């Protein structure tokens, strides 16, 4: 009887030691830090209205009068854009004082109202533009049609970059064709204008 008791005690001690050893071998896994996703800044949106200033240089062609006006321009512009994914559609109007002048023609001021269609690459925007153009022109040998407003069409290309969320810098080229000026016996007038722009978007 004593032998059975002794054997039971030995087995009990062995089981207790084995359980303790197994508990020592098992360790709970260390907590793993969950990675935090980086904060992504939203892409720039071109939707909104804007106003601004522009300045540039223009050259004109008065056809058979053979004395083409050229000179500086400066003025104001306003418009609005609507962005749909990468596509940006808009409307833009501008007015510029002009000292484009020659012996046969003076262009006193120019204006236009145009549609624009472009593609945005975040803060960079390239576009084409076309619309209605008008200009105050004195033309002819003695510039007899003083103060006459000529009308025509215009088309061009441009690019803009959003310096901040509100300030936008850009460059633009516009060709304008005003048809025949100076009445009967007049000449065809067209202009090429290269300009820089600074706009504030609301």
PDB file of C-alpha atoms in Angstrom:
ATOM      1  CA  UNK A   1       0.000   0.000   0.000  1.00  0.00           C
ATOM      2  CA  UNK A   2       2.854   2.319   0.869  1.00  0.00           C
ATOM      3  CA  UNK A   3       4.411   1.656  -2.539  1.00  0.00           C
ATOM      4  CA  UNK A   4       1.253   2.806  -4.358  1.00  0.00           C
ATOM      5  CA  UNK A   5       1.093   6.002  -2.349  1.00  0.00           C
ATOM      6  CA  UNK A   6       4.742   6.762  -3.038  1.00  0.00           C
ATOM      7  CA  UNK A   7       4.261   6.099  -6.752  1.00  0.00           C
ATOM      8  CA  UNK A   8       1.210   8.399  -6.841  1.00  0.00           C
ATOM      9  CA  UNK A   9       3.137  11.185  -5.145  1.00  0.00           C
ATOM     10  CA  UNK A  10       5.989  10.866  -7.655  1.00  0.00           C
ATOM     11  CA  UNK A  11       3.573  10.945 -10.607  1.00  0.00           C
ATOM     12  CA  UNK A  12       1.796  13.995  -9.181  1.00  0.00           C
ATOM     13  CA  UNK A  13       5.070  15.869  -8.806  1.00  0.00           C
ATOM     14  CA  UNK A  14       6.063  14.927 -12.363  1.00  0.00           C
ATOM     15  CA  UNK A  15       2.776  16.173 -13.806  1.00  0.00           C
ATOM     16  CA  UNK A  16       2.993  19.424 -11.856  1.00  0.00           C
ATOM     17  CA  UNK A  17       6.553  20.033 -13.031  1.00  0.00           C
ATOM     18  CA  UNK A  18       5.579  19.266 -16.652  1.00  0.00           C
ATOM     19  CA  UNK A  19       2.682  21.716 -16.556  1.00  0.00           C
ATOM     20  CA  UNK A  20       4.897  24.412 -15.085  1.00  0.00           C
ATOM     21  CA  UNK A  21       7.537  23.764 -17.750  1.00  0.00           C
ATOM     22  CA  UNK A  22       4.925  23.973 -20.524  1.00  0.00           C
ATOM     23  CA  UNK A  23       3.637  27.249 -19.101  1.00  0.00           C
ATOM     24  CA  UNK A  24       7.187  28.598 -19.116  1.00  0.00           C
ATOM     25  CA  UNK A  25       7.652  27.598 -22.770  1.00  0.00           C
ATOM     26  CA  UNK A  26       4.491  29.416 -23.918  1.00  0.00           C
ATOM     27  CA  UNK A  27       4.734  33.146 -24.182  1.00  0.00           C
ATOM     28  CA  UNK A  28       1.945  35.406 -25.431  1.00  0.00           C
ATOM     29  CA  UNK A  29       2.975  37.123 -28.712  1.00  0.00           C
ATOM     30  CA  UNK A  30       4.168  40.700 -28.382  1.00  0.00           C
ATOM     31  CA  UNK A  31       1.595  43.241 -29.562  1.00  0.00           C
ATOM     32  CA  UNK A  32       2.099  44.245 -33.193  1.00  0.00           C
ATOM     33  CA  UNK A  33       1.790  47.947 -34.040  1.00  0.00           C
ATOM     34  CA  UNK A  34      -0.847  48.581 -36.683  1.00  0.00           C
ATOM     35  CA  UNK A  35       0.672  50.721 -39.472  1.00  0.00           C
ATOM     36  CA  UNK A  36      -1.008  54.083 -39.897  1.00  0.00           C
ATOM     37  CA  UNK A  37      -1.851  54.961 -43.488  1.00  0.00           C
ATOM     38  CA  UNK A  38      -0.159  58.181 -44.659  1.00  0.00           C
ATOM     39  CA  UNK A  39      -2.381  61.204 -44.980  1.00  0.00           C
ATOM     40  CA  UNK A  40      -2.885  61.931 -48.685  1.00  0.00           C
ATOM     41  CA  UNK A  41      -3.400  65.531 -49.674  1.00  0.00           C
ATOM     42  CA  UNK A  42      -6.363  65.943 -52.048  1.00  0.00           C
ATOM     43  CA  UNK A  43      -5.593  66.825 -55.665  1.00  0.00           C
ATOM     44  CA  UNK A  44      -6.002  70.485 -56.560  1.00  0.00           C
ATOM     45  CA  UNK A  45      -9.445  71.365 -57.885  1.00  0.00           C
ATOM     46  CA  UNK A  46      -9.765  73.993 -60.634  1.00  0.00           C
ATOM     47  CA  UNK A  47     -13.496  74.523 -60.131  1.00  0.00           C
ATOM     48  CA  UNK A  48     -14.314  78.116 -59.190  1.00  0.00           C
ATOM     49  CA  UNK A  49     -14.484  81.723 -60.342  1.00  0.00           C
ATOM     50  CA  UNK A  50     -11.425  83.943 -60.726  1.00  0.00           C
ATOM     51  CA  UNK A  51     -10.293  87.484 -61.571  1.00  0.00           C
ATOM     52  CA  UNK A  52      -6.868  88.738 -62.560  1.00  0.00           C
ATOM     53  CA  UNK A  53      -4.449  90.869 -64.535  1.00  0.00           C
ATOM     54  CA  UNK A  54      -2.548  90.208 -67.744  1.00  0.00           C
ATOM     55  CA  UNK A  55       0.185  91.859 -69.784  1.00  0.00           C
ATOM     56  CA  UNK A  56       1.906  90.942 -73.005  1.00  0.00           C
ATOM     57  CA  UNK A  57       3.063  91.886 -76.477  1.00  0.00           C
ATOM     58  CA  UNK A  58       1.069  91.877 -79.686  1.00  0.00           C
ATOM     59  CA  UNK A  59       1.811  92.001 -83.394  1.00  0.00           C
ATOM     60  CA  UNK A  60      -0.702  92.778 -86.131  1.00  0.00           C
ATOM     61  CA  UNK A  61      -1.058  92.179 -89.850  1.00  0.00           C
ATOM     62  CA  UNK A  62      -3.001  94.762 -91.878  1.00  0.00           C
ATOM     63  CA  UNK A  63      -2.589  93.031 -95.204  1.00  0.00           C
ATOM     64  CA  UNK A  64      -2.072  95.337 -98.172  1.00  0.00           C
ATOM     65  CA  UNK A  65      -1.464  98.420 -96.022  1.00  0.00           C
ATOM     66  CA  UNK A  66       2.008  96.991 -95.356  1.00  0.00           C
ATOM     67  CA  UNK A  67       2.491  98.825 -92.080  1.00  0.00           C
ATOM     68  CA  UNK A  68       1.755  96.377 -89.313  1.00  0.00           C
ATOM     69  CA  UNK A  69       0.947  97.538 -85.766  1.00  0.00           C
ATOM     70  CA  UNK A  70       2.782  96.112 -82.793  1.00  0.00           C
ATOM     71  CA  UNK A  71       3.173  97.010 -79.136  1.00  0.00           C
ATOM     72  CA  UNK A  72       2.380  96.197 -75.524  1.00  0.00           C
ATOM     73  CA  UNK A  73      -0.954  95.339 -73.934  1.00  0.00           C
ATOM     74  CA  UNK A  74      -2.154  95.247 -70.319  1.00  0.00           C
ATOM     75  CA  UNK A  75      -5.555  94.615 -68.823  1.00  0.00           C
ATOM     76  CA  UNK A  76      -7.935  92.584 -66.693  1.00  0.00           C
ATOM     77  CA  UNK A  77      -9.732  89.262 -67.016  1.00  0.00           C
ATOM     78  CA  UNK A  78     -12.368  87.191 -65.227  1.00  0.00           C
ATOM     79  CA  UNK A  79     -13.856  83.755 -65.655  1.00  0.00           C
ATOM     80  CA  UNK A  80     -14.866  80.447 -64.138  1.00  0.00           C
ATOM     81  CA  UNK A  81     -13.850  76.794 -64.446  1.00  0.00           C
ATOM     82  CA  UNK A  82     -15.674  73.513 -63.864  1.00  0.00           C
ATOM     83  CA  UNK A  83     -13.559  70.377 -63.335  1.00  0.00           C
ATOM     84  CA  UNK A  84     -14.790  66.851 -64.115  1.00  0.00           C
ATOM     85  CA  UNK A  85     -12.063  64.320 -63.265  1.00  0.00           C
ATOM     86  CA  UNK A  86      -9.087  65.566 -65.329  1.00  0.00           C
ATOM     87  CA  UNK A  87     -11.216  67.577 -67.783  1.00  0.00           C
ATOM     88  CA  UNK A  88     -11.599  71.309 -67.113  1.00  0.00           C
ATOM     89  CA  UNK A  89     -14.178  73.412 -68.995  1.00  0.00           C
ATOM     90  CA  UNK A  90     -14.536  77.142 -68.529  1.00  0.00           C
ATOM     91  CA  UNK A  91     -15.429  80.583 -69.788  1.00  0.00           C
ATOM     92  CA  UNK A  92     -13.059  83.562 -69.814  1.00  0.00           C
ATOM     93  CA  UNK A  93     -13.425  87.227 -70.709  1.00  0.00           C
ATOM     94  CA  UNK A  94     -10.653  89.812 -70.977  1.00  0.00           C
ATOM     95  CA  UNK A  95     -10.078  93.465 -71.828  1.00  0.00           C
ATOM     96  CA  UNK A  96      -6.688  95.063 -72.553  1.00  0.00           C
ATOM     97  CA  UNK A  97      -5.450  98.563 -73.226  1.00  0.00           C
ATOM     98  CA  UNK A  98      -3.138  98.463 -76.246  1.00  0.00           C
ATOM     99  CA  UNK A  99      -0.441 100.640 -77.769  1.00  0.00           C
ATOM    100  CA  UNK A 100      -0.138  98.438 -80.864  1.00  0.00           C
ATOM    101  CA  UNK A 101       0.494 101.066 -83.510  1.00  0.00           C
ATOM    102  CA  UNK A 102       1.815 101.700 -87.020  1.00  0.00           C
ATOM    103  CA  UNK A 103       1.468 104.303 -89.766  1.00  0.00           C
ATOM    104  CA  UNK A 104      -1.637 102.595 -91.109  1.00  0.00           C
ATOM    105  CA  UNK A 105      -3.409 101.324 -87.986  1.00  0.00           C
ATOM    106  CA  UNK A 106      -3.655 101.878 -84.244  1.00  0.00           C
ATOM    107  CA  UNK A 107      -5.252  99.279 -81.989  1.00  0.00           C
ATOM    108  CA  UNK A 108      -6.396 101.209 -78.925  1.00  0.00           C
ATOM    109  CA  UNK A 109      -7.877  98.341 -76.920  1.00  0.00           C
ATOM    110  CA  UNK A 110      -8.912  94.721 -77.387  1.00  0.00           C
ATOM    111  CA  UNK A 111     -11.374  92.390 -75.723  1.00  0.00           C
ATOM    112  CA  UNK A 112     -12.728  88.884 -76.049  1.00  0.00           C
ATOM    113  CA  UNK A 113     -15.150  86.352 -74.599  1.00  0.00           C
ATOM    114  CA  UNK A 114     -13.979  82.754 -74.976  1.00  0.00           C
ATOM    115  CA  UNK A 115     -14.709  79.211 -74.014  1.00  0.00           C
ATOM    116  CA  UNK A 116     -11.872  77.080 -72.661  1.00  0.00           C
ATOM    117  CA  UNK A 117     -11.334  73.322 -72.573  1.00  0.00           C
ATOM    118  CA  UNK A 118      -8.315  71.706 -70.981  1.00  0.00           C
ATOM    119  CA  UNK A 119      -6.755  68.917 -68.961  1.00  0.00           C
ATOM    120  CA  UNK A 120      -5.558  69.223 -65.362  1.00  0.00           C
ATOM    121  CA  UNK A 121      -2.558  67.423 -63.878  1.00  0.00           C
ATOM    122  CA  UNK A 122      -3.084  68.320 -60.223  1.00  0.00           C
ATOM    123  CA  UNK A 123      -1.847  71.954 -60.030  1.00  0.00           C
ATOM    124  CA  UNK A 124      -0.870  72.153 -63.728  1.00  0.00           C
ATOM    125  CA  UNK A 125      -3.491  72.949 -66.367  1.00  0.00           C
ATOM    126  CA  UNK A 126      -3.155  73.128 -70.169  1.00  0.00           C
ATOM    127  CA  UNK A 127      -6.019  74.314 -72.364  1.00  0.00           C
ATOM    128  CA  UNK A 128      -7.263  75.435 -75.737  1.00  0.00           C
ATOM    129  CA  UNK A 129      -9.532  78.441 -76.139  1.00  0.00           C
ATOM    130  CA  UNK A 130     -11.750  80.033 -78.791  1.00  0.00           C
ATOM    131  CA  UNK A 131     -14.465  82.655 -79.000  1.00  0.00           C
ATOM    132  CA  UNK A 132     -15.533  86.165 -79.968  1.00  0.00           C
ATOM    133  CA  UNK A 133     -13.040  89.062 -80.275  1.00  0.00           C
ATOM    134  CA  UNK A 134     -13.460  92.823 -80.608  1.00  0.00           C
ATOM    135  CA  UNK A 135     -11.063  95.777 -80.822  1.00  0.00           C
ATOM    136  CA  UNK A 136     -11.078  99.560 -81.131  1.00  0.00           C
ATOM    137  CA  UNK A 137      -9.098 100.319 -84.296  1.00  0.00           C
ATOM    138  CA  UNK A 138      -8.053 103.466 -86.138  1.00  0.00           C
ATOM    139  CA  UNK A 139      -7.115 102.384 -89.668  1.00  0.00           C
ATOM    140  CA  UNK A 140      -6.460 103.656 -93.175  1.00  0.00           C
ATOM    141  CA  UNK A 141      -3.956 106.077 -94.620  1.00  0.00           C
ATOM    142  CA  UNK A 142      -5.362 108.928 -92.521  1.00  0.00           C
ATOM    143  CA  UNK A 143      -6.971 106.598 -89.949  1.00  0.00           C
ATOM    144  CA  UNK A 144     -10.383 107.977 -90.908  1.00  0.00           C
ATOM    145  CA  UNK A 145     -12.436 105.324 -89.095  1.00  0.00           C
ATOM    146  CA  UNK A 146     -11.283 106.614 -85.714  1.00  0.00           C
ATOM    147  CA  UNK A 147     -12.826 104.795 -82.761  1.00  0.00           C
ATOM    148  CA  UNK A 148     -14.454 102.079 -84.833  1.00  0.00           C
ATOM    149  CA  UNK A 149     -14.975  98.769 -82.992  1.00  0.00           C
ATOM    150  CA  UNK A 150     -14.033  95.815 -85.177  1.00  0.00           C
ATOM    151  CA  UNK A 151     -15.287  92.306 -84.420  1.00  0.00           C
ATOM    152  CA  UNK A 152     -14.039  88.848 -85.277  1.00  0.00           C
ATOM    153  CA  UNK A 153     -12.987  85.514 -83.827  1.00  0.00           C
ATOM    154  CA  UNK A 154     -10.089  84.376 -81.698  1.00  0.00           C
ATOM    155  CA  UNK A 155      -8.400  81.087 -80.772  1.00  0.00           C
ATOM    156  CA  UNK A 156      -5.348  80.104 -78.808  1.00  0.00           C
ATOM    157  CA  UNK A 157      -3.526  77.936 -76.288  1.00  0.00           C
ATOM    158  CA  UNK A 158      -2.432  78.386 -72.702  1.00  0.00           C
ATOM    159  CA  UNK A 159      -1.036  76.826 -69.548  1.00  0.00           C
ATOM    160  CA  UNK A 160      -1.528  77.638 -65.874  1.00  0.00           C
ATOM    161  CA  UNK A 161       0.003  76.607 -62.559  1.00  0.00           C
ATOM    162  CA  UNK A 162      -1.663  76.974 -59.155  1.00  0.00           C
ATOM    163  CA  UNK A 163       1.036  78.539 -56.963  1.00  0.00           C
ATOM    164  CA  UNK A 164      -1.258  78.309 -53.927  1.00  0.00           C
ATOM    165  CA  UNK A 165      -4.890  77.276 -53.502  1.00  0.00           C
ATOM    166  CA  UNK A 166      -5.919  80.774 -54.638  1.00  0.00           C
ATOM    167  CA  UNK A 167      -3.130  82.297 -56.763  1.00  0.00           C
ATOM    168  CA  UNK A 168      -2.664  81.045 -60.332  1.00  0.00           C
ATOM    169  CA  UNK A 169       0.084  82.066 -62.782  1.00  0.00           C
ATOM    170  CA  UNK A 170      -0.266  81.426 -66.494  1.00  0.00           C
ATOM    171  CA  UNK A 171       0.881  82.068 -70.046  1.00  0.00           C
ATOM    172  CA  UNK A 172      -1.321  82.381 -73.109  1.00  0.00           C
ATOM    173  CA  UNK A 173      -1.160  82.832 -76.872  1.00  0.00           C
ATOM    174  CA  UNK A 174      -4.149  84.178 -78.804  1.00  0.00           C
ATOM    175  CA  UNK A 175      -4.695  84.712 -82.524  1.00  0.00           C
ATOM    176  CA  UNK A 176      -7.525  87.049 -83.561  1.00  0.00           C
ATOM    177  CA  UNK A 177      -8.968  87.717 -87.021  1.00  0.00           C
ATOM    178  CA  UNK A 178     -11.112  90.852 -87.428  1.00  0.00           C
ATOM    179  CA  UNK A 179     -11.764  90.505 -91.145  1.00  0.00           C
ATOM    180  CA  UNK A 180     -11.742  93.572 -93.389  1.00  0.00           C
ATOM    181  CA  UNK A 181     -11.397  96.937 -91.621  1.00  0.00           C
ATOM    182  CA  UNK A 182     -11.505 100.505 -92.879  1.00  0.00           C
ATOM    183  CA  UNK A 183     -14.697 100.152 -94.909  1.00  0.00           C
ATOM    184  CA  UNK A 184     -14.658  99.854 -98.705  1.00  0.00           C
ATOM    185  CA  UNK A 185     -11.157  99.306-100.004  1.00  0.00           C
ATOM    186  CA  UNK A 186      -9.929  98.418 -96.520  1.00  0.00           C
ATOM    187  CA  UNK A 187      -7.586  95.645 -95.493  1.00  0.00           C
ATOM    188  CA  UNK A 188      -7.821  92.492 -93.407  1.00  0.00           C
ATOM    189  CA  UNK A 189      -6.609  92.800 -89.812  1.00  0.00           C
ATOM    190  CA  UNK A 190      -5.312  89.971 -87.653  1.00  0.00           C
ATOM    191  CA  UNK A 191      -3.262  89.944 -84.449  1.00  0.00           C
ATOM    192  CA  UNK A 192      -1.029  87.610 -82.467  1.00  0.00           C
ATOM    193  CA  UNK A 193      -0.801  88.243 -78.725  1.00  0.00           C
ATOM    194  CA  UNK A 194       1.543  86.574 -76.232  1.00  0.00           C
ATOM    195  CA  UNK A 195       0.815  87.325 -72.584  1.00  0.00           C
ATOM    196  CA  UNK A 196       1.342  86.324 -68.956  1.00  0.00           C
ATOM    197  CA  UNK A 197      -1.506  86.225 -66.437  1.00  0.00           C
ATOM    198  CA  UNK A 198      -1.931  86.288 -62.684  1.00  0.00           C
ATOM    199  CA  UNK A 199      -5.333  85.237 -61.339  1.00  0.00           C
ATOM    200  CA  UNK A 200      -6.981  84.959 -57.942  1.00  0.00           C
ATOM    201  CA  UNK A 201      -9.419  82.033 -57.611  1.00  0.00           C
ATOM    202  CA  UNK A 202     -12.237  82.306 -55.093  1.00  0.00           C
TER     203      UNK A 202
END
